[in-house]
Amino acid sequence: MFPREITAMLIKTLTDRLSAADITPQEVYLNRRQFMAGSAGLLLPVSAIAALPAAKSPLSTSEKPNSRDDITGYNNYYEFGTGKDEPALYAQRLKTRPWTVTVDGEVTRARTFDIDSLLKMKLQERIYRLRCVEGWSMVIPWIGFPLADLLKQVQPTSRARYVAFETALRPGEMPGVARRVLDWPYREGLRIDEAMHPLTILAVGLYGEVLPKQNGAPVRLVVPWKYGFKSIKSISRIHLLEKQPPTSWNMAAPNEYGFYSNVNPAVDHPRWSQATERRIGEFFKRKTLPFNGYGEQVAGLYRGMDLRRNF
Amino acid sequence: MASTVTLAKPLALHWQQPGPRLFATIKGLLFLLCLLPLAQLLWHALLGHAVNPIEDLTRGLGTWTLRFLLITLCVSPLRALGAPGWLLRLRRMLGLYAFFYACLHLLTYLWLDQFFDWGAIVRDIVKRPFITVGMLAFLLLLPLAITSTDGWIRRLKRNWGKLHRLVYVIAPLGVLHYLWLVKRDLQSPLIYAAILAVLLLWRLWRYLRPTLAARVK
């Protein structure tokens, strides 16, 4: 067990160091990764590294994405431990195949989607800013499709006002759930109009490849104008309902994490300021933007709402 | 024959009463040893491919401040458990290292987190309890560091000991600072709290023991 993990770590470190996606042409870099994966396969099984073709999107930011090392080496995924480096070490145990996502509740055509059918959706690259509630941010080149594309297939009823999401719960593969740091399984929720918004996507890939496990493989939510914890990982169930669903961080500390959790520099976390953020890789801090800079597209969703009370 | 008499002291005696040269060596080695965490933190932050090096540095310096406070508080109990007396003569250095790491920790906050925006810093101290107690702990450390010299020990006489009992307030404030900062997983700060509780309860027990014994009689 132990030497195996060390070997896996070494190979991961080696492949990540060699990848440098931002300076190597992608074709060359993909071939090299496949070669590395191939040689690693002689020692132990490595999940297949598959390229995902995706169309560019006008909704992407032109800001420079963080490196693959940054994005895959600094994660909050408490099912695999509360340290930022733990998901990269332990999430490799998660079996992401076979995988299904059940979509049910207030819909006319409830359905269970196989992960292969989700990978066959019309994929787009969406380069989004991600702002963590802890005060750091990154720019991440996701690959995915609008959540609306999936929801339209199940035909929400008129009573579907909210969408609840649930992360798979696998105590055998998730060492972090042995401790009740949160009330497992991890749960999140959106209002139906937030879920149907074109910026809201289900991501299945990152940097041109299938999603790494520490980033929420095989399929996760990305809602770029909300704090990162709203973008739930490794989704196994989506449930449409009439009432606002309970959400994990809100259940854990209702005075600190609201249901909406829109990025808002004017509303501080009770224990720390949200006015600024450190973009990973930068020395100076940046001013945090309302709705994480997506206000033009999403502010209308909250017209007439007191965002201090509905934080 | 005379040569057997002048043989070196037995090892156990060296341990109990080291000569001035041996003691100076021990002290010098401890001085360097206490700098190792700083070297490791700087190495990691500057050369170690850390994703968020500034946070790692700030957190690491805070953690080592707490550790040095606890190590300093371990000296008396170790002495009571039979450790040699010269350990007490190293305590000042351990305490000053706690202060040294606290200064660097504060500096990373003032500089790398707030970039010396004094308005924001004051608002932070007033508004955020974890920063309030952290700053209070630092301010209380100041008089202890200043009065750590031989001159001040002589001048303050008995009051020196009383003043330095402030560490029984400072260490809990430090643990509280950590506890209030953590988002959800309290495991690590609670371990520090438990160790501190043992160290303080031992002192309370030792302080009350004579009174309790007298009452029983």
Coordinates of C-alpha atoms in Angstrom, one line a residue:
Chain A
M1 CA 0.0 0.0 0.0
F2 CA 2.5 2.5 1.2
P3 CA 5.3 2.1 -1.5
R4 CA 2.5 2.1 -4.1
E5 CA 1.3 5.5 -3.0
I6 CA 4.8 6.8 -3.0
T7 CA 5.4 5.5 -6.5
A8 CA 2.2 7.1 -7.6
M9 CA 3.2 10.4 -6.1
L10 CA 6.6 10.3 -7.7
I11 CA 5.1 9.6 -11.1
K12 CA 2.5 12.3 -10.6
T13 CA 5.2 14.8 -9.6
L14 CA 7.3 13.8 -12.6
T15 CA 4.5 14.0 -15.1
D16 CA 3.2 17.3 -13.7
R17 CA 6.7 18.8 -13.8
L18 CA 7.1 17.7 -17.3
S19 CA 3.7 18.8 -18.6
A20 CA 4.0 22.6 -18.5
A21 CA 1.0 23.0 -20.6
D22 CA 1.3 26.7 -21.0
I23 CA 4.7 26.7 -22.7
T24 CA 4.5 23.5 -24.8
P25 CA 2.3 23.2 -27.9
Q26 CA -0.6 21.1 -26.8
E27 CA -0.1 18.3 -29.4
V28 CA 3.5 17.7 -28.3
Y29 CA 2.5 18.0 -24.7
L30 CA -0.4 15.5 -25.0
N31 CA 1.8 13.0 -26.8
R32 CA 4.4 13.3 -24.0
R33 CA 1.8 12.8 -21.4
Q34 CA 0.5 9.7 -23.1
F35 CA 4.0 8.4 -23.2
M36 CA 4.5 9.1 -19.6
A37 CA 1.2 7.5 -18.7
G38 CA 2.2 4.5 -20.8
S39 CA 5.5 4.0 -19.1
A40 CA 3.9 4.6 -15.7
G41 CA 1.4 1.9 -16.7
L42 CA 4.1 -0.7 -16.5
L43 CA 4.4 0.0 -12.8
L44 CA 0.8 0.5 -11.8
P45 CA -2.6 1.3 -13.4
V46 CA -3.0 4.9 -14.1
S47 CA -6.4 6.3 -15.1
A48 CA -6.6 6.9 -18.8
I49 CA -5.5 10.4 -19.8
A50 CA -8.0 11.3 -22.6
A51 CA -8.0 14.5 -24.6
L52 CA -11.4 16.2 -24.8
P53 CA -12.1 18.2 -27.9
A54 CA -14.0 21.4 -27.0
A55 CA -15.2 24.5 -28.8
K56 CA -14.0 28.0 -27.6
S57 CA -16.6 30.1 -25.9
P58 CA -17.2 33.9 -25.9
L59 CA -18.0 33.5 -22.2
S60 CA -14.3 32.7 -21.4
T61 CA -12.2 35.4 -19.8
S62 CA -9.0 36.5 -21.6
E63 CA -7.0 36.4 -18.3
K64 CA -4.1 34.1 -18.2
P65 CA -5.0 30.7 -16.7
N66 CA -3.2 29.3 -13.7
S67 CA -0.8 26.4 -14.4
R68 CA -2.1 22.9 -14.3
D69 CA 0.2 22.3 -11.2
D70 CA -1.5 25.1 -9.3
I71 CA -5.0 23.9 -10.2
T72 CA -4.4 20.3 -9.4
G73 CA -2.2 20.7 -6.4
Y74 CA -4.2 23.2 -4.2
N75 CA -7.7 21.9 -3.7
N76 CA -10.5 22.0 -1.1
Y77 CA -12.1 18.6 -1.3
Y78 CA -12.7 17.6 2.3
E79 CA -13.8 14.0 1.4
F80 CA -10.1 13.4 0.9
G81 CA -8.8 15.5 3.8
T82 CA -8.8 19.1 4.9
G83 CA -5.3 20.0 3.8
K84 CA -4.9 21.7 0.4
D85 CA -2.4 19.0 -0.8
E86 CA -4.4 16.0 0.4
P87 CA -6.9 15.7 -2.5
A88 CA -4.1 15.4 -4.9
L89 CA -2.6 12.6 -2.8
Y90 CA -5.8 10.7 -1.9
A91 CA -8.4 11.4 -4.6
Q92 CA -6.7 9.0 -7.0
R93 CA -8.5 6.2 -5.1
L94 CA -11.9 7.4 -6.3
K95 CA -13.3 5.0 -8.9
T96 CA -14.9 7.4 -11.5
R97 CA -16.0 4.5 -13.8
P98 CA -18.6 3.3 -13.9
W99 CA -20.4 6.5 -12.9
T100 CA -24.0 7.7 -13.2
V101 CA -25.8 10.9 -12.4
T102 CA -29.5 10.5 -11.5
V103 CA -31.6 13.6 -12.3
D104 CA -35.1 13.4 -10.6
G105 CA -37.7 15.2 -8.5
E106 CA -39.9 17.9 -10.1
V107 CA -39.2 16.8 -13.7
T108 CA -41.4 15.1 -16.3
R109 CA -38.7 12.8 -17.6
A110 CA -36.5 11.6 -14.7
R111 CA -33.3 10.0 -16.0
T112 CA -30.0 8.4 -15.0
F113 CA -27.2 9.6 -17.2
D114 CA -24.1 7.5 -17.7
I115 CA -20.8 9.5 -17.6
D116 CA -20.1 8.5 -21.2
S117 CA -23.3 10.1 -22.4
L118 CA -22.3 13.3 -20.5
L119 CA -18.9 13.3 -22.2
K120 CA -20.7 13.2 -25.5
M121 CA -22.6 16.4 -24.9
K122 CA -21.5 19.5 -26.9
L123 CA -18.4 20.4 -25.0
Q124 CA -17.0 23.9 -24.7
E125 CA -13.9 25.4 -23.1
R126 CA -14.9 27.9 -20.4
I127 CA -12.0 29.9 -18.9
Y128 CA -13.4 31.2 -15.6
R129 CA -12.2 33.0 -12.6
L130 CA -12.7 31.0 -9.4
R131 CA -12.8 32.9 -6.1
C132 CA -12.5 30.8 -2.9
V133 CA -14.3 32.0 0.2
E134 CA -10.9 31.8 2.0
G135 CA -9.6 34.8 0.0
W136 CA -7.6 33.3 -2.9
S137 CA -8.5 33.0 -6.6
M138 CA -7.4 31.2 -9.8
V139 CA -8.2 31.3 -13.5
I140 CA -9.2 27.8 -14.7
P141 CA -9.8 26.5 -18.2
W142 CA -12.7 24.1 -17.6
I143 CA -14.3 21.9 -20.3
G144 CA -18.0 21.3 -19.9
F145 CA -21.5 22.1 -21.0
P146 CA -24.2 24.4 -19.7
L147 CA -26.2 22.7 -16.9
A148 CA -29.3 24.0 -18.8
D149 CA -28.5 21.6 -21.6
L150 CA -28.9 18.7 -19.2
L151 CA -31.9 20.1 -17.3
K152 CA -33.8 20.7 -20.6
Q153 CA -33.5 17.0 -21.3
V154 CA -35.4 16.0 -18.1
Q155 CA -38.0 18.8 -18.6
P156 CA -38.5 20.5 -15.2
T157 CA -42.1 20.9 -14.1
S158 CA -43.5 24.4 -13.2
R159 CA -43.0 23.5 -9.5
A160 CA -39.2 23.1 -9.9
R161 CA -37.9 26.2 -8.2
Y162 CA -34.6 24.9 -6.9
V163 CA -31.9 22.4 -7.9
A164 CA -30.2 20.3 -5.3
F165 CA -26.8 18.5 -5.9
E166 CA -25.2 15.7 -4.1
T167 CA -21.6 14.4 -4.1
A168 CA -21.1 10.6 -4.2
L169 CA -20.4 9.2 -0.7
R170 CA -17.8 6.4 -0.8
P171 CA -16.4 5.8 2.6
G172 CA -14.1 3.1 1.2
E173 CA -12.5 5.5 -1.3
M174 CA -12.8 8.7 0.6
P175 CA -10.6 8.8 3.7
G176 CA -11.9 12.2 4.8
V177 CA -15.5 11.2 5.4
A178 CA -14.4 9.0 8.4
R179 CA -14.4 12.3 10.4
R180 CA -17.6 14.3 10.5
V181 CA -16.0 17.6 9.5
L182 CA -19.1 18.2 7.4
D183 CA -22.5 16.4 7.4
W184 CA -21.8 14.0 4.5
P185 CA -22.7 13.6 1.7
Y186 CA -21.7 17.1 0.5
R187 CA -24.7 18.9 -0.7
E188 CA -25.2 22.1 -2.7
G189 CA -28.1 24.0 -4.3
L190 CA -29.1 26.7 -6.7
R191 CA -32.3 28.5 -7.6
I192 CA -33.6 27.3 -10.9
D193 CA -32.8 30.5 -12.7
E194 CA -29.2 30.4 -11.4
A195 CA -29.0 26.7 -12.6
M196 CA -30.4 27.6 -16.0
H197 CA -28.0 30.6 -16.5
P198 CA -25.7 30.2 -19.4
L199 CA -22.6 30.8 -17.2
T200 CA -23.5 27.8 -15.0
I201 CA -21.8 24.6 -16.4
L202 CA -21.2 21.0 -15.5
A203 CA -17.5 20.5 -16.0
V204 CA -16.0 17.2 -17.2
G205 CA -12.6 18.4 -18.2
L206 CA -9.7 20.7 -17.4
Y207 CA -6.8 21.9 -19.6
G208 CA -8.0 19.9 -22.6
E209 CA -8.2 16.6 -20.7
V210 CA -10.7 14.7 -18.6
L211 CA -11.1 16.2 -15.1
P212 CA -8.4 15.2 -12.6
K213 CA -9.9 13.4 -9.6
Q214 CA -8.8 16.1 -7.1
N215 CA -10.8 18.6 -9.1
G216 CA -14.1 16.7 -8.8
A217 CA -14.0 14.0 -11.5
P218 CA -15.9 12.8 -13.3
V219 CA -18.4 15.6 -13.3
R220 CA -18.7 18.8 -11.2
L221 CA -20.6 22.0 -11.1
V222 CA -19.0 25.4 -11.9
V223 CA -20.8 28.6 -10.9
P224 CA -18.2 31.3 -11.5
W225 CA -19.9 34.2 -9.7
K226 CA -20.3 32.3 -6.4
Y227 CA -17.7 31.3 -3.9
G228 CA -15.9 28.1 -4.9
F229 CA -17.6 25.8 -2.3
K230 CA -20.9 26.2 -4.2
S231 CA -19.3 24.4 -7.2
I232 CA -19.9 20.9 -5.9
K233 CA -17.6 18.1 -7.0
S234 CA -18.1 14.4 -8.2
I235 CA -21.9 14.8 -8.5
S236 CA -24.0 11.6 -8.3
R237 CA -27.5 13.1 -8.0
I238 CA -29.4 16.2 -9.1
H239 CA -32.8 16.7 -7.6
L240 CA -35.2 19.4 -8.6
L241 CA -37.6 20.6 -6.0
E242 CA -40.0 23.3 -4.9
K243 CA -38.3 24.3 -1.6
Q244 CA -34.8 25.6 -1.0
P245 CA -32.6 22.6 -0.3
P246 CA -30.2 22.3 2.7
T247 CA -26.6 23.0 1.7
S248 CA -23.4 21.6 3.5
W249 CA -21.5 24.8 4.5
N250 CA -24.8 26.6 5.4
M251 CA -25.7 23.7 7.7
A252 CA -22.3 23.7 9.2
A253 CA -22.2 27.5 10.0
P254 CA -25.4 29.3 8.9
N255 CA -24.1 32.7 10.1
E256 CA -20.9 32.3 7.9
Y257 CA -22.1 30.7 4.7
G258 CA -25.4 31.7 3.1
F259 CA -27.4 29.8 0.6
Y260 CA -26.6 32.3 -2.2
S261 CA -22.9 32.9 -1.4
N262 CA -22.4 35.2 -4.3
V263 CA -18.9 36.7 -4.4
N264 CA -19.4 40.1 -2.7
P265 CA -16.6 42.3 -1.5
A266 CA -19.1 44.4 0.5
V267 CA -20.2 41.6 2.7
D268 CA -17.4 40.2 4.8
H269 CA -17.2 36.7 6.2
P270 CA -17.9 37.2 9.9
R271 CA -14.3 36.3 10.6
W272 CA -12.3 37.7 7.7
S273 CA -12.6 40.4 5.0
Q274 CA -13.8 39.6 1.5
A275 CA -12.7 42.9 0.0
T276 CA -9.5 41.6 -1.5
E277 CA -8.1 38.3 -2.8
R278 CA -4.7 36.8 -3.7
R279 CA -4.7 35.5 -7.2
I280 CA -2.5 32.3 -6.9
G281 CA 0.9 33.1 -8.4
E282 CA 0.7 36.9 -7.7
F283 CA 2.5 38.8 -5.0
F284 CA 0.1 41.7 -4.5
K285 CA -3.5 41.3 -3.6
R286 CA -6.4 42.3 -6.0
K287 CA -9.6 44.0 -5.2
T288 CA -12.4 41.4 -5.2
L289 CA -15.2 42.3 -7.8
P290 CA -18.9 42.0 -7.1
F291 CA -20.2 38.7 -8.5
N292 CA -16.5 37.8 -9.1
G293 CA -16.6 40.1 -12.2
Y294 CA -19.7 38.5 -13.7
G295 CA -22.1 41.2 -12.5
E296 CA -23.0 42.3 -16.0
Q297 CA -24.4 38.9 -16.8
V298 CA -25.9 37.8 -13.4
A299 CA -26.7 40.9 -11.3
G300 CA -30.2 40.9 -12.9
L301 CA -31.0 37.5 -11.2
Y302 CA -31.0 39.3 -7.8
R303 CA -32.8 42.5 -8.6
G304 CA -34.7 43.8 -5.6
M305 CA -33.0 41.4 -3.2
D306 CA -31.1 42.6 -0.2
L307 CA -27.7 40.9 -0.8
R308 CA -26.6 41.7 2.7
R309 CA -29.3 39.6 4.2
N310 CA -29.3 37.0 1.4
F311 CA -25.5 36.6 1.5
Chain B
M1 CA 48.9 5.8 38.8
A2 CA 48.1 9.5 39.0
S3 CA 46.7 9.3 35.5
T4 CA 43.7 7.1 36.5
V5 CA 42.7 9.8 39.0
T6 CA 42.6 12.6 36.4
L7 CA 40.4 10.5 34.0
A8 CA 37.5 12.4 32.6
K9 CA 34.4 12.8 34.7
P10 CA 31.8 9.9 34.2
L11 CA 29.3 10.6 31.5
A12 CA 26.4 10.9 33.9
L13 CA 28.1 13.8 35.7
H14 CA 28.7 15.6 32.4
W15 CA 25.0 15.3 31.8
Q16 CA 24.1 16.6 35.3
Q17 CA 26.8 19.4 35.5
P18 CA 28.3 20.2 32.1
G19 CA 31.4 22.4 32.2
P20 CA 31.2 25.9 30.8
R21 CA 32.6 24.8 27.4
L22 CA 30.2 21.9 27.0
F23 CA 27.3 24.1 28.1
A24 CA 28.3 26.8 25.6
T25 CA 28.4 24.1 22.9
I26 CA 24.9 22.8 23.9
K27 CA 23.6 26.3 23.8
G28 CA 25.1 27.1 20.4
L29 CA 23.7 23.9 18.9
L30 CA 20.2 24.7 20.3
F31 CA 20.5 28.2 18.9
L32 CA 21.1 26.8 15.4
L33 CA 18.5 24.1 15.8
C34 CA 15.8 26.8 16.6
L35 CA 16.6 28.5 13.3
L36 CA 16.0 25.3 11.3
P37 CA 12.2 25.8 11.1
L38 CA 12.7 29.3 9.6
A39 CA 15.2 27.9 7.1
Q40 CA 12.7 25.2 6.1
L41 CA 9.8 27.7 5.8
L42 CA 11.8 30.0 3.7
W43 CA 13.2 27.2 1.5
H44 CA 9.6 25.9 0.9
A45 CA 8.2 29.4 0.2
L46 CA 11.0 30.6 -2.1
L47 CA 12.2 27.5 -3.8
G48 CA 9.7 24.7 -3.0
H49 CA 7.1 25.1 -5.9
A50 CA 4.5 26.0 -3.3
V51 CA 1.2 27.0 -4.8
N52 CA 0.4 29.6 -2.2
P53 CA 3.8 30.4 -0.7
I54 CA 2.8 33.5 1.2
E55 CA 0.0 31.7 3.1
D56 CA 2.3 28.8 3.9
L57 CA 4.9 31.1 5.3
T58 CA 2.4 33.1 7.4
R59 CA 0.8 29.9 8.8
G60 CA 4.1 28.2 9.3
L61 CA 5.5 31.1 11.3
G62 CA 2.4 31.2 13.4
T63 CA 2.5 27.5 14.1
W64 CA 6.2 27.8 15.2
T65 CA 5.4 30.7 17.5
L66 CA 2.9 28.5 19.2
R67 CA 5.3 25.5 19.3
F68 CA 8.0 27.6 20.9
L69 CA 5.6 28.9 23.5
L70 CA 4.7 25.3 24.4
I71 CA 8.3 24.2 24.4
T72 CA 9.2 27.0 26.7
L73 CA 6.4 26.0 29.0
C74 CA 7.7 22.4 29.0
V75 CA 11.0 23.3 30.8
S76 CA 9.6 23.5 34.3
P77 CA 7.7 20.2 34.2
L78 CA 10.7 18.5 32.6
R79 CA 12.9 19.8 35.5
A80 CA 10.3 18.4 38.0
L81 CA 10.5 15.1 36.2
G82 CA 14.3 14.9 36.9
A83 CA 15.8 16.8 33.9
P84 CA 19.2 18.4 34.8
G85 CA 19.1 22.0 36.1
W86 CA 21.0 23.6 33.2
L87 CA 17.8 23.2 31.2
L88 CA 16.5 26.2 33.0
R89 CA 19.4 28.3 31.7
L90 CA 18.2 27.5 28.1
R91 CA 14.6 28.7 28.8
R92 CA 15.3 32.3 28.0
M93 CA 16.5 31.5 24.5
L94 CA 13.5 29.3 23.9
G95 CA 11.2 32.1 25.0
L96 CA 13.0 34.7 22.9
Y97 CA 12.6 32.4 19.9
A98 CA 8.9 32.3 20.5
F99 CA 9.0 36.1 20.3
F100 CA 11.3 36.0 17.2
Y101 CA 8.8 33.8 15.3
A102 CA 5.9 35.9 16.6
C103 CA 7.6 39.1 15.1
L104 CA 8.1 37.4 11.7
H105 CA 4.5 36.1 11.8
L106 CA 3.2 39.6 12.5
L107 CA 5.5 41.0 9.8
T108 CA 4.1 38.7 7.2
Y109 CA 0.6 39.8 8.1
L110 CA 1.4 43.6 8.1
W111 CA 3.4 43.3 4.9
L112 CA 2.4 40.4 2.7
D113 CA -1.3 40.4 3.7
Q114 CA -2.1 44.1 4.3
F115 CA 0.8 45.8 2.5
F116 CA 1.1 48.3 5.5
D117 CA -2.4 49.6 4.8
W118 CA -2.7 50.9 8.4
G119 CA -6.4 51.9 8.1
A120 CA -7.3 48.4 7.0
I121 CA -5.0 46.9 9.7
V122 CA -6.7 48.9 12.5
R123 CA -10.2 48.0 11.2
D124 CA -9.1 44.3 11.1
I125 CA -7.8 44.4 14.7
V126 CA -11.0 46.0 16.0
K127 CA -13.5 43.9 13.9
R128 CA -12.0 40.4 13.8
P129 CA -11.7 38.6 17.1
F130 CA -9.0 36.2 15.9
I131 CA -6.8 39.1 14.9
T132 CA -7.7 41.0 18.1
V133 CA -6.5 38.2 20.3
G134 CA -3.4 37.5 18.1
M135 CA -2.4 41.2 18.4
L136 CA -3.1 41.2 22.1
A137 CA -0.9 38.1 22.6
F138 CA 1.9 39.8 20.7
L139 CA 1.7 43.0 22.7
L140 CA 1.8 41.0 25.9
L141 CA 4.9 39.3 24.7
L142 CA 6.7 42.6 24.3
P143 CA 7.4 43.4 28.0
L144 CA 8.6 39.8 28.5
A145 CA 11.1 40.1 25.6
I146 CA 12.3 43.5 26.8
T147 CA 12.8 42.4 30.4
S148 CA 14.6 39.2 29.4
T149 CA 18.1 40.7 30.0
D150 CA 20.2 40.1 33.1
G151 CA 19.9 43.8 34.0
W152 CA 16.1 43.7 34.0
I153 CA 16.0 40.5 36.0
R154 CA 18.2 42.1 38.7
R155 CA 16.2 45.4 38.7
L156 CA 12.8 43.8 38.9
K157 CA 13.8 41.2 41.5
R158 CA 10.7 39.2 42.6
N159 CA 8.5 41.2 40.3
W160 CA 10.3 39.7 37.4
G161 CA 8.8 36.3 38.1
K162 CA 5.4 37.8 38.5
L163 CA 5.6 39.7 35.2
H164 CA 6.7 36.6 33.3
R165 CA 3.6 34.7 34.5
L166 CA 2.0 36.7 31.7
V167 CA 3.0 33.7 29.5
Y168 CA 0.1 31.8 31.1
V169 CA -2.2 34.4 29.4
I170 CA -0.3 34.7 26.2
A171 CA -0.2 31.0 25.3
P172 CA -4.0 30.5 25.6
L173 CA -4.5 33.7 23.5
G174 CA -2.3 32.2 20.9
V175 CA -4.3 28.9 20.8
L176 CA -7.5 30.9 20.7
H177 CA -6.1 32.9 17.7
Y178 CA -5.5 29.7 15.9
L179 CA -8.9 28.1 16.9
W180 CA -10.9 31.2 15.6
L181 CA -9.0 31.3 12.4
V182 CA -9.7 27.7 11.3
K183 CA -12.7 27.3 8.9
R184 CA -14.1 24.0 10.0
D185 CA -11.6 21.3 10.9
L186 CA -10.6 22.1 14.5
Q187 CA -8.5 19.0 15.0
S188 CA -5.1 20.7 14.8
P189 CA -5.8 23.7 17.1
L190 CA -7.5 21.4 19.6
I191 CA -4.3 19.3 19.8
Y192 CA -2.4 22.5 20.8
A193 CA -5.2 23.4 23.2
A194 CA -4.9 19.9 24.9
I195 CA -1.1 20.1 25.3
L196 CA -1.4 23.6 26.7
A197 CA -4.1 22.5 29.1
V198 CA -1.8 19.7 30.4
L199 CA 1.0 22.2 30.9
L200 CA -1.1 24.7 32.7
L201 CA -3.1 22.2 34.8
W202 CA 0.2 20.8 36.0
R203 CA 1.2 24.2 37.3
L204 CA -2.2 24.8 38.9
W205 CA -1.9 21.4 40.7
R206 CA 1.6 22.3 41.9
Y207 CA 0.5 25.7 43.1
L208 CA -2.5 24.3 45.0
R209 CA -0.9 21.2 46.4
P210 CA 0.5 22.7 49.6
T211 CA -2.9 24.4 50.4
L212 CA -4.8 21.2 49.7
A213 CA -2.4 19.1 51.8
A214 CA -2.7 21.5 54.7
R215 CA -6.5 21.3 54.6
V216 CA -6.4 17.5 54.6
K217 CA -4.4 17.7 57.8

